[in-house]
Amino acid sequence: MLGATDLLGRWQIRRQIDDRYAKQRGVFHGTAVFRDGAAGQLCYVEGGKIRFGVGPVLRATREYRWHFLPDKVAVLFDDGRLLHHFVPAEQCDSSAHLCGSDLYKAIYDFRHWPLWEAVWQVSGPRKNYTLTSHFSK
């Protein structure tokens, strides 16, 4: 099972966003850094550039906290609210996260470590997209 020390450091990210409502594709290229945080947590900070279709290139950032518990990883928003949790196995589903009426669910794939990916399916009345992130050292 994957542990916190396995993720430490800088990762390159390639991300594709397929938005079915807007009928457009977005791409993101950037980096993610996992660093030691408080009380068994890793701080996750990503930044890079994103572009949808032929639109302008924009800067994008996000931060999370990954809390490694004995039997799972809880991924928290930067303010401490739970986003979801998952068991860090070779390929694993996350718990669902409801944001208003939109449902977020991820599949993590660590089978080709140290290459890994996270695929988010987001569906609901306001959102309908797939976000696929590829991570490499």
PDB file of N, CA and C in Angstrom, residues 24-119:
ATOM      1  N   GLN A  24     -16.483  21.239 -24.952  1.00  0.00           N
ATOM      2  CA  GLN A  24     -15.117  21.673 -25.212  1.00  0.00           C
ATOM      3  C   GLN A  24     -14.136  20.892 -24.348  1.00  0.00           C
ATOM      4  N   ARG A  25     -12.879  20.930 -24.772  1.00  0.00           N
ATOM      5  CA  ARG A  25     -11.809  20.241 -24.062  1.00  0.00           C
ATOM      6  C   ARG A  25     -10.842  21.274 -23.503  1.00  0.00           C
ATOM      7  N   GLY A  26     -10.395  21.012 -22.295  1.00  0.00           N
ATOM      8  CA  GLY A  26      -9.382  21.847 -21.677  1.00  0.00           C
ATOM      9  C   GLY A  26      -8.134  21.028 -21.413  1.00  0.00           C
ATOM     10  N   VAL A  27      -6.990  21.706 -21.388  1.00  0.00           N
ATOM     11  CA  VAL A  27      -5.734  21.049 -21.041  1.00  0.00           C
ATOM     12  C   VAL A  27      -5.027  21.877 -19.978  1.00  0.00           C
ATOM     13  N   PHE A  28      -4.363  21.167 -19.080  1.00  0.00           N
ATOM     14  CA  PHE A  28      -3.598  21.793 -17.995  1.00  0.00           C
ATOM     15  C   PHE A  28      -2.228  21.142 -17.993  1.00  0.00           C
ATOM     16  N   HIS A  29      -1.182  21.957 -17.856  1.00  0.00           N
ATOM     17  CA  HIS A  29       0.184  21.470 -17.692  1.00  0.00           C
ATOM     18  C   HIS A  29       0.771  22.222 -16.503  1.00  0.00           C
ATOM     19  N   GLY A  30       1.371  21.468 -15.583  1.00  0.00           N
ATOM     20  CA  GLY A  30       1.942  22.130 -14.420  1.00  0.00           C
ATOM     21  C   GLY A  30       2.662  21.148 -13.526  1.00  0.00           C
ATOM     22  N   THR A  31       2.788  21.539 -12.258  1.00  0.00           N
ATOM     23  CA  THR A  31       3.473  20.719 -11.266  1.00  0.00           C
ATOM     24  C   THR A  31       2.620  20.607 -10.008  1.00  0.00           C
ATOM     25  N   ALA A  32       2.857  19.538  -9.299  1.00  0.00           N
ATOM     26  CA  ALA A  32       2.270  19.338  -7.974  1.00  0.00           C
ATOM     27  C   ALA A  32       3.412  19.029  -7.027  1.00  0.00           C
ATOM     28  N   VAL A  33       3.344  19.592  -5.842  1.00  0.00           N
ATOM     29  CA  VAL A  33       4.356  19.330  -4.824  1.00  0.00           C
ATOM     30  C   VAL A  33       3.650  18.792  -3.594  1.00  0.00           C
ATOM     31  N   PHE A  34       4.109  17.624  -3.131  1.00  0.00           N
ATOM     32  CA  PHE A  34       3.685  17.078  -1.847  1.00  0.00           C
ATOM     33  C   PHE A  34       4.801  17.368  -0.859  1.00  0.00           C
ATOM     34  N   ARG A  35       4.460  18.056   0.226  1.00  0.00           N
ATOM     35  CA  ARG A  35       5.462  18.327   1.270  1.00  0.00           C
ATOM     36  C   ARG A  35       4.864  17.993   2.625  1.00  0.00           C
ATOM     37  N   ASP A  36       5.757  17.746   3.590  1.00  0.00           N
ATOM     38  CA  ASP A  36       5.302  17.414   4.943  1.00  0.00           C
ATOM     39  C   ASP A  36       4.449  18.523   5.512  1.00  0.00           C
ATOM     40  N   GLY A  37       3.370  18.126   6.153  1.00  0.00           N
ATOM     41  CA  GLY A  37       2.482  19.061   6.835  1.00  0.00           C
ATOM     42  C   GLY A  37       2.353  18.655   8.289  1.00  0.00           C
ATOM     43  N   ALA A  38       1.339  19.149   8.939  1.00  0.00           N
ATOM     44  CA  ALA A  38       1.122  18.883  10.358  1.00  0.00           C
ATOM     45  C   ALA A  38       0.409  17.552  10.561  1.00  0.00           C
ATOM     46  N   ALA A  39       0.723  16.886  11.644  1.00  0.00           N
ATOM     47  CA  ALA A  39      -0.017  15.722  12.152  1.00  0.00           C
ATOM     48  C   ALA A  39      -0.281  14.647  11.103  1.00  0.00           C
ATOM     49  N   GLY A  40       0.760  14.152  10.451  1.00  0.00           N
ATOM     50  CA  GLY A  40       0.596  13.056   9.507  1.00  0.00           C
ATOM     51  C   GLY A  40      -0.002  13.450   8.178  1.00  0.00           C
ATOM     52  N   GLN A  41      -0.035  14.720   7.875  1.00  0.00           N
ATOM     53  CA  GLN A  41      -0.612  15.183   6.624  1.00  0.00           C
ATOM     54  C   GLN A  41       0.471  15.576   5.636  1.00  0.00           C
ATOM     55  N   LEU A  42       0.139  15.449   4.360  1.00  0.00           N
ATOM     56  CA  LEU A  42       0.965  16.024   3.314  1.00  0.00           C
ATOM     57  C   LEU A  42       0.215  17.220   2.752  1.00  0.00           C
ATOM     58  N   CYS A  43       0.928  18.302   2.523  1.00  0.00           N
ATOM     59  CA  CYS A  43       0.355  19.458   1.845  1.00  0.00           C
ATOM     60  C   CYS A  43       0.560  19.243   0.348  1.00  0.00           C
ATOM     61  N   TYR A  44      -0.510  19.382  -0.415  1.00  0.00           N
ATOM     62  CA  TYR A  44      -0.476  19.222  -1.860  1.00  0.00           C
ATOM     63  C   TYR A  44      -0.742  20.590  -2.467  1.00  0.00           C
ATOM     64  N   VAL A  45       0.201  21.067  -3.264  1.00  0.00           N
ATOM     65  CA  VAL A  45       0.056  22.363  -3.930  1.00  0.00           C
ATOM     66  C   VAL A  45       0.360  22.157  -5.402  1.00  0.00           C
ATOM     67  N   GLU A  46      -0.599  22.539  -6.264  1.00  0.00           N
ATOM     68  CA  GLU A  46      -0.352  22.434  -7.692  1.00  0.00           C
ATOM     69  C   GLU A  46      -0.533  23.789  -8.346  1.00  0.00           C
ATOM     70  N   GLY A  47       0.189  23.966  -9.425  1.00  0.00           N
ATOM     71  CA  GLY A  47       0.081  25.192 -10.198  1.00  0.00           C
ATOM     72  C   GLY A  47       0.489  24.927 -11.627  1.00  0.00           C
ATOM     73  N   GLY A  48      -0.099  25.695 -12.528  1.00  0.00           N
ATOM     74  CA  GLY A  48       0.238  25.528 -13.927  1.00  0.00           C
ATOM     75  C   GLY A  48      -0.618  26.404 -14.805  1.00  0.00           C
ATOM     76  N   LYS A  49      -0.686  26.030 -16.071  1.00  0.00           N
ATOM     77  CA  LYS A  49      -1.444  26.796 -17.050  1.00  0.00           C
ATOM     78  C   LYS A  49      -2.549  25.926 -17.632  1.00  0.00           C
ATOM     79  N   ILE A  50      -3.717  26.542 -17.815  1.00  0.00           N
ATOM     80  CA  ILE A  50      -4.881  25.837 -18.326  1.00  0.00           C
ATOM     81  C   ILE A  50      -5.458  26.605 -19.511  1.00  0.00           C
ATOM     82  N   ARG A  51      -5.988  25.832 -20.452  1.00  0.00           N
ATOM     83  CA  ARG A  51      -6.604  26.453 -21.627  1.00  0.00           C
ATOM     84  C   ARG A  51      -7.781  25.601 -22.076  1.00  0.00           C
ATOM     85  N   PHE A  52      -8.895  26.237 -22.361  1.00  0.00           N
ATOM     86  CA  PHE A  52     -10.067  25.559 -22.904  1.00  0.00           C
ATOM     87  C   PHE A  52     -10.238  25.960 -24.362  1.00  0.00           C
ATOM     88  N   GLY A  53     -10.274  24.952 -25.239  1.00  0.00           N
ATOM     89  CA  GLY A  53     -10.458  25.227 -26.660  1.00  0.00           C
ATOM     90  C   GLY A  53      -9.413  26.192 -27.178  1.00  0.00           C
ATOM     91  N   VAL A  54      -9.864  27.256 -27.858  1.00  0.00           N
ATOM     92  CA  VAL A  54      -8.962  28.272 -28.393  1.00  0.00           C
ATOM     93  C   VAL A  54      -8.929  29.506 -27.498  1.00  0.00           C
ATOM     94  N   GLY A  55      -9.457  29.350 -26.268  1.00  0.00           N
ATOM     95  CA  GLY A  55      -9.492  30.464 -25.324  1.00  0.00           C
ATOM     96  C   GLY A  55      -8.107  30.841 -24.827  1.00  0.00           C
ATOM     97  N   PRO A  56      -8.047  31.840 -23.962  1.00  0.00           N
ATOM     98  CA  PRO A  56      -6.756  32.304 -23.451  1.00  0.00           C
ATOM     99  C   PRO A  56      -6.135  31.292 -22.484  1.00  0.00           C
ATOM    100  N   VAL A  57      -4.822  31.327 -22.370  1.00  0.00           N
ATOM    101  CA  VAL A  57      -4.102  30.508 -21.400  1.00  0.00           C
ATOM    102  C   VAL A  57      -4.184  31.233 -20.055  1.00  0.00           C
ATOM    103  N   LEU A  58      -4.623  30.507 -19.029  1.00  0.00           N
ATOM    104  CA  LEU A  58      -4.799  31.085 -17.694  1.00  0.00           C
ATOM    105  C   LEU A  58      -3.941  30.330 -16.686  1.00  0.00           C
ATOM    106  N   ARG A  59      -3.568  31.010 -15.600  1.00  0.00           N
ATOM    107  CA  ARG A  59      -2.879  30.356 -14.478  1.00  0.00           C
ATOM    108  C   ARG A  59      -3.919  29.678 -13.599  1.00  0.00           C
ATOM    109  N   ALA A  60      -3.583  28.499 -13.090  1.00  0.00           N
ATOM    110  CA  ALA A  60      -4.491  27.766 -12.216  1.00  0.00           C
ATOM    111  C   ALA A  60      -3.700  27.191 -11.046  1.00  0.00           C
ATOM    112  N   THR A  61      -4.254  27.285  -9.847  1.00  0.00           N
ATOM    113  CA  THR A  61      -3.624  26.719  -8.660  1.00  0.00           C
ATOM    114  C   THR A  61      -4.693  26.060  -7.792  1.00  0.00           C
ATOM    115  N   ARG A  62      -4.264  25.112  -6.975  1.00  0.00           N
ATOM    116  CA  ARG A  62      -5.144  24.516  -5.976  1.00  0.00           C
ATOM    117  C   ARG A  62      -4.297  23.896  -4.881  1.00  0.00           C
ATOM    118  N   GLU A  63      -4.895  23.775  -3.705  1.00  0.00           N
ATOM    119  CA  GLU A  63      -4.203  23.190  -2.561  1.00  0.00           C
ATOM    120  C   GLU A  63      -5.141  22.249  -1.828  1.00  0.00           C
ATOM    121  N   TYR A  64      -4.574  21.128  -1.376  1.00  0.00           N
ATOM    122  CA  TYR A  64      -5.300  20.157  -0.567  1.00  0.00           C
ATOM    123  C   TYR A  64      -4.381  19.659   0.531  1.00  0.00           C
ATOM    124  N   ARG A  65      -4.954  18.950   1.470  1.00  0.00           N
ATOM    125  CA  ARG A  65      -4.176  18.238   2.484  1.00  0.00           C
ATOM    126  C   ARG A  65      -4.528  16.755   2.370  1.00  0.00           C
ATOM    127  N   TRP A  66      -3.524  15.917   2.279  1.00  0.00           N
ATOM    128  CA  TRP A  66      -3.715  14.473   2.239  1.00  0.00           C
ATOM    129  C   TRP A  66      -3.347  13.944   3.623  1.00  0.00           C
ATOM    130  N   HIS A  67      -4.331  13.400   4.323  1.00  0.00           N
ATOM    131  CA  HIS A  67      -4.133  12.887   5.683  1.00  0.00           C
ATOM    132  C   HIS A  67      -4.085  11.361   5.619  1.00  0.00           C
ATOM    133  N   PHE A  68      -2.925  10.786   5.944  1.00  0.00           N
ATOM    134  CA  PHE A  68      -2.739   9.341   5.893  1.00  0.00           C
ATOM    135  C   PHE A  68      -3.162   8.729   7.217  1.00  0.00           C
ATOM    136  N   LEU A  69      -4.237   7.959   7.163  1.00  0.00           N
ATOM    137  CA  LEU A  69      -4.782   7.256   8.324  1.00  0.00           C
ATOM    138  C   LEU A  69      -4.375   5.785   8.217  1.00  0.00           C
ATOM    139  N   PRO A  70      -4.561   4.983   9.264  1.00  0.00           N
ATOM    140  CA  PRO A  70      -4.120   3.580   9.185  1.00  0.00           C
ATOM    141  C   PRO A  70      -4.730   2.786   8.026  1.00  0.00           C
ATOM    142  N   ASP A  71      -5.971   3.072   7.645  1.00  0.00           N
ATOM    143  CA  ASP A  71      -6.626   2.260   6.628  1.00  0.00           C
ATOM    144  C   ASP A  71      -7.040   3.010   5.369  1.00  0.00           C
ATOM    145  N   LYS A  72      -6.761   4.320   5.304  1.00  0.00           N
ATOM    146  CA  LYS A  72      -7.172   5.095   4.136  1.00  0.00           C
ATOM    147  C   LYS A  72      -6.467   6.447   4.124  1.00  0.00           C
ATOM    148  N   VAL A  73      -6.648   7.164   3.024  1.00  0.00           N
ATOM    149  CA  VAL A  73      -6.172   8.538   2.896  1.00  0.00           C
ATOM    150  C   VAL A  73      -7.405   9.434   2.820  1.00  0.00           C
ATOM    151  N   ALA A  74      -7.456  10.431   3.680  1.00  0.00           N
ATOM    152  CA  ALA A  74      -8.526  11.430   3.617  1.00  0.00           C
ATOM    153  C   ALA A  74      -7.956  12.661   2.919  1.00  0.00           C
ATOM    154  N   VAL A  75      -8.594  13.078   1.833  1.00  0.00           N
ATOM    155  CA  VAL A  75      -8.166  14.272   1.105  1.00  0.00           C
ATOM    156  C   VAL A  75      -9.065  15.412   1.567  1.00  0.00           C
ATOM    157  N   LEU A  76      -8.430  16.451   2.090  1.00  0.00           N
ATOM    158  CA  LEU A  76      -9.146  17.577   2.673  1.00  0.00           C
ATOM    159  C   LEU A  76      -8.920  18.832   1.848  1.00  0.00           C
ATOM    160  N   PHE A  77      -9.939  19.681   1.793  1.00  0.00           N
ATOM    161  CA  PHE A  77      -9.743  21.015   1.246  1.00  0.00           C
ATOM    162  C   PHE A  77      -8.772  21.748   2.159  1.00  0.00           C
ATOM    163  N   ASP A  78      -8.195  22.836   1.687  1.00  0.00           N
ATOM    164  CA  ASP A  78      -7.225  23.576   2.483  1.00  0.00           C
ATOM    165  C   ASP A  78      -7.809  24.082   3.803  1.00  0.00           C
ATOM    166  N   ASP A  79      -9.131  24.271   3.864  1.00  0.00           N
ATOM    167  CA  ASP A  79      -9.755  24.743   5.103  1.00  0.00           C
ATOM    168  C   ASP A  79     -10.125  23.602   6.060  1.00  0.00           C
ATOM    169  N   GLY A  80      -9.780  22.351   5.697  1.00  0.00           N
ATOM    170  CA  GLY A  80     -10.002  21.218   6.577  1.00  0.00           C
ATOM    171  C   GLY A  80     -11.259  20.407   6.299  1.00  0.00           C
ATOM    172  N   ARG A  81     -12.133  20.873   5.401  1.00  0.00           N
ATOM    173  CA  ARG A  81     -13.333  20.092   5.057  1.00  0.00           C
ATOM    174  C   ARG A  81     -12.925  18.883   4.226  1.00  0.00           C
ATOM    175  N   LEU A  82     -13.649  17.777   4.413  1.00  0.00           N
ATOM    176  CA  LEU A  82     -13.356  16.547   3.685  1.00  0.00           C
ATOM    177  C   LEU A  82     -13.808  16.655   2.234  1.00  0.00           C
ATOM    178  N   LEU A  83     -12.899  16.357   1.301  1.00  0.00           N
ATOM    179  CA  LEU A  83     -13.263  16.222  -0.110  1.00  0.00           C
ATOM    180  C   LEU A  83     -13.704  14.779  -0.363  1.00  0.00           C
ATOM    181  N   HIS A  84     -12.823  13.826  -0.028  1.00  0.00           N
ATOM    182  CA  HIS A  84     -13.145  12.405  -0.157  1.00  0.00           C
ATOM    183  C   HIS A  84     -12.066  11.595   0.534  1.00  0.00           C
ATOM    184  N   HIS A  85     -12.247  10.281   0.546  1.00  0.00           N
ATOM    185  CA  HIS A  85     -11.196   9.391   1.052  1.00  0.00           C
ATOM    186  C   HIS A  85     -11.073   8.197   0.121  1.00  0.00           C
ATOM    187  N   PHE A  86      -9.916   7.530   0.187  1.00  0.00           N
ATOM    188  CA  PHE A  86      -9.677   6.345  -0.631  1.00  0.00           C
ATOM    189  C   PHE A  86      -8.627   5.482   0.042  1.00  0.00           C
ATOM    190  N   VAL A  87      -8.614   4.205  -0.327  1.00  0.00           N
ATOM    191  CA  VAL A  87      -7.603   3.267   0.150  1.00  0.00           C
ATOM    192  C   VAL A  87      -6.521   3.231  -0.919  1.00  0.00           C
ATOM    193  N   PRO A  88      -5.277   3.625  -0.585  1.00  0.00           N
ATOM    194  CA  PRO A  88      -4.235   3.763  -1.612  1.00  0.00           C
ATOM    195  C   PRO A  88      -3.695   2.424  -2.108  1.00  0.00           C
ATOM    196  N   ALA A  89      -4.530   1.701  -2.838  1.00  0.00           N
ATOM    197  CA  ALA A  89      -4.145   0.421  -3.440  1.00  0.00           C
ATOM    198  C   ALA A  89      -3.764   0.666  -4.896  1.00  0.00           C
ATOM    199  N   GLU A  90      -3.486  -0.407  -5.641  1.00  0.00           N
ATOM    200  CA  GLU A  90      -3.060  -0.254  -7.031  1.00  0.00           C
ATOM    201  C   GLU A  90      -4.051   0.547  -7.862  1.00  0.00           C
ATOM    202  N   GLN A  91      -5.332   0.211  -7.762  1.00  0.00           N
ATOM    203  CA  GLN A  91      -6.382   0.977  -8.433  1.00  0.00           C
ATOM    204  C   GLN A  91      -7.559   1.032  -7.471  1.00  0.00           C
ATOM    205  N   CYS A  92      -8.053   2.245  -7.209  1.00  0.00           N
ATOM    206  CA  CYS A  92      -9.059   2.371  -6.157  1.00  0.00           C
ATOM    207  C   CYS A  92     -10.016   3.516  -6.445  1.00  0.00           C
ATOM    208  N   ASP A  93     -11.249   3.317  -6.019  1.00  0.00           N
ATOM    209  CA  ASP A  93     -12.279   4.350  -6.101  1.00  0.00           C
ATOM    210  C   ASP A  93     -12.233   5.213  -4.853  1.00  0.00           C
ATOM    211  N   SER A  94     -12.594   6.470  -5.014  1.00  0.00           N
ATOM    212  CA  SER A  94     -12.732   7.342  -3.853  1.00  0.00           C
ATOM    213  C   SER A  94     -14.174   7.304  -3.373  1.00  0.00           C
ATOM    214  N   SER A  95     -14.380   7.826  -2.176  1.00  0.00           N
ATOM    215  CA  SER A  95     -15.749   8.062  -1.742  1.00  0.00           C
ATOM    216  C   SER A  95     -16.303   9.206  -2.586  1.00  0.00           C
ATOM    217  N   ALA A  96     -17.607   9.325  -2.661  1.00  0.00           N
ATOM    218  CA  ALA A  96     -18.236  10.390  -3.442  1.00  0.00           C
ATOM    219  C   ALA A  96     -18.252  11.682  -2.651  1.00  0.00           C
ATOM    220  N   HIS A  97     -18.236  12.795  -3.368  1.00  0.00           N
ATOM    221  CA  HIS A  97     -18.336  14.122  -2.746  1.00  0.00           C
ATOM    222  C   HIS A  97     -19.471  14.865  -3.442  1.00  0.00           C
ATOM    223  N   LEU A  98     -20.435  15.286  -2.663  1.00  0.00           N
ATOM    224  CA  LEU A  98     -21.563  16.037  -3.198  1.00  0.00           C
ATOM    225  C   LEU A  98     -21.315  17.528  -2.975  1.00  0.00           C
ATOM    226  N   CYS A  99     -21.333  18.287  -4.058  1.00  0.00           N
ATOM    227  CA  CYS A  99     -21.170  19.744  -3.993  1.00  0.00           C
ATOM    228  C   CYS A  99     -22.448  20.343  -4.571  1.00  0.00           C
ATOM    229  N   GLY A 100     -23.327  20.800  -3.702  1.00  0.00           N
ATOM    230  CA  GLY A 100     -24.655  21.189  -4.161  1.00  0.00           C
ATOM    231  C   GLY A 100     -25.328  19.947  -4.689  1.00  0.00           C
ATOM    232  N   SER A 101     -25.792  19.976  -5.922  1.00  0.00           N
ATOM    233  CA  SER A 101     -26.411  18.801  -6.550  1.00  0.00           C
ATOM    234  C   SER A 101     -25.462  18.077  -7.492  1.00  0.00           C
ATOM    235  N   ASP A 102     -24.208  18.511  -7.561  1.00  0.00           N
ATOM    236  CA  ASP A 102     -23.227  17.887  -8.443  1.00  0.00           C
ATOM    237  C   ASP A 102     -22.397  16.865  -7.661  1.00  0.00           C
ATOM    238  N   LEU A 103     -22.186  15.703  -8.274  1.00  0.00           N
ATOM    239  CA  LEU A 103     -21.482  14.603  -7.632  1.00  0.00           C
ATOM    240  C   LEU A 103     -20.084  14.452  -8.220  1.00  0.00           C
ATOM    241  N   TYR A 104     -19.087  14.376  -7.339  1.00  0.00           N
ATOM    242  CA  TYR A 104     -17.684  14.208  -7.709  1.00  0.00           C
ATOM    243  C   TYR A 104     -17.229  12.835  -7.234  1.00  0.00           C
ATOM    244  N   LYS A 105     -16.560  12.086  -8.119  1.00  0.00           N
ATOM    245  CA  LYS A 105     -16.033  10.780  -7.760  1.00  0.00           C
ATOM    246  C   LYS A 105     -14.742  10.557  -8.542  1.00  0.00           C
ATOM    247  N   ALA A 106     -13.736  10.013  -7.854  1.00  0.00           N
ATOM    248  CA  ALA A 106     -12.422   9.811  -8.476  1.00  0.00           C
ATOM    249  C   ALA A 106     -12.036   8.339  -8.471  1.00  0.00           C
ATOM    250  N   ILE A 107     -11.223   7.969  -9.454  1.00  0.00           N
ATOM    251  CA  ILE A 107     -10.539   6.677  -9.469  1.00  0.00           C
ATOM    252  C   ILE A 107      -9.050   6.986  -9.526  1.00  0.00           C
ATOM    253  N   TYR A 108      -8.315   6.457  -8.566  1.00  0.00           N
ATOM    254  CA  TYR A 108      -6.863   6.592  -8.543  1.00  0.00           C
ATOM    255  C   TYR A 108      -6.257   5.312  -9.094  1.00  0.00           C
ATOM    256  N   ASP A 109      -5.201   5.464  -9.898  1.00  0.00           N
ATOM    257  CA  ASP A 109      -4.535   4.310 -10.491  1.00  0.00           C
ATOM    258  C   ASP A 109      -3.037   4.437 -10.249  1.00  0.00           C
ATOM    259  N   PHE A 110      -2.512   3.569  -9.354  1.00  0.00           N
ATOM    260  CA  PHE A 110      -1.088   3.552  -9.009  1.00  0.00           C
ATOM    261  C   PHE A 110      -0.391   2.314  -9.574  1.00  0.00           C
ATOM    262  N   ARG A 111      -1.019   1.593 -10.506  1.00  0.00           N
ATOM    263  CA  ARG A 111      -0.467   0.328 -10.999  1.00  0.00           C
ATOM    264  C   ARG A 111       0.860   0.478 -11.724  1.00  0.00           C
ATOM    265  N   HIS A 112       1.154   1.652 -12.272  1.00  0.00           N
ATOM    266  CA  HIS A 112       2.390   1.851 -13.048  1.00  0.00           C
ATOM    267  C   HIS A 112       3.349   2.782 -12.317  1.00  0.00           C
ATOM    268  N   TRP A 113       3.321   2.701 -10.990  1.00  0.00           N
ATOM    269  CA  TRP A 113       4.136   3.553 -10.136  1.00  0.00           C
ATOM    270  C   TRP A 113       5.584   3.570 -10.611  1.00  0.00           C
ATOM    271  N   PRO A 114       6.242   4.729 -10.687  1.00  0.00           N
ATOM    272  CA  PRO A 114       5.860   6.029 -10.136  1.00  0.00           C
ATOM    273  C   PRO A 114       5.027   6.901 -11.076  1.00  0.00           C
ATOM    274  N   LEU A 115       4.516   6.340 -12.145  1.00  0.00           N
ATOM    275  CA  LEU A 115       3.505   7.049 -12.938  1.00  0.00           C
ATOM    276  C   LEU A 115       2.155   6.711 -12.318  1.00  0.00           C
ATOM    277  N   TRP A 116       1.313   7.707 -12.166  1.00  0.00           N
ATOM    278  CA  TRP A 116      -0.024   7.436 -11.623  1.00  0.00           C
ATOM    279  C   TRP A 116      -1.006   8.435 -12.184  1.00  0.00           C
ATOM    280  N   GLU A 117      -2.300   8.128 -12.009  1.00  0.00           N
ATOM    281  CA  GLU A 117      -3.317   9.034 -12.527  1.00  0.00           C
ATOM    282  C   GLU A 117      -4.520   9.079 -11.601  1.00  0.00           C
ATOM    283  N   ALA A 118      -5.256  10.155 -11.751  1.00  0.00           N
ATOM    284  CA  ALA A 118      -6.527  10.341 -11.063  1.00  0.00           C
ATOM    285  C   ALA A 118      -7.548  10.758 -12.116  1.00  0.00           C
ATOM    286  N   VAL A 119      -8.658  10.035 -12.175  1.00  0.00           N
ATOM    287  CA  VAL A 119      -9.720  10.335 -13.126  1.00  0.00           C
ATOM    288  C   VAL A 119     -10.967  10.704 -12.343  1.00  0.00           C
TER     289      VAL A 119
END
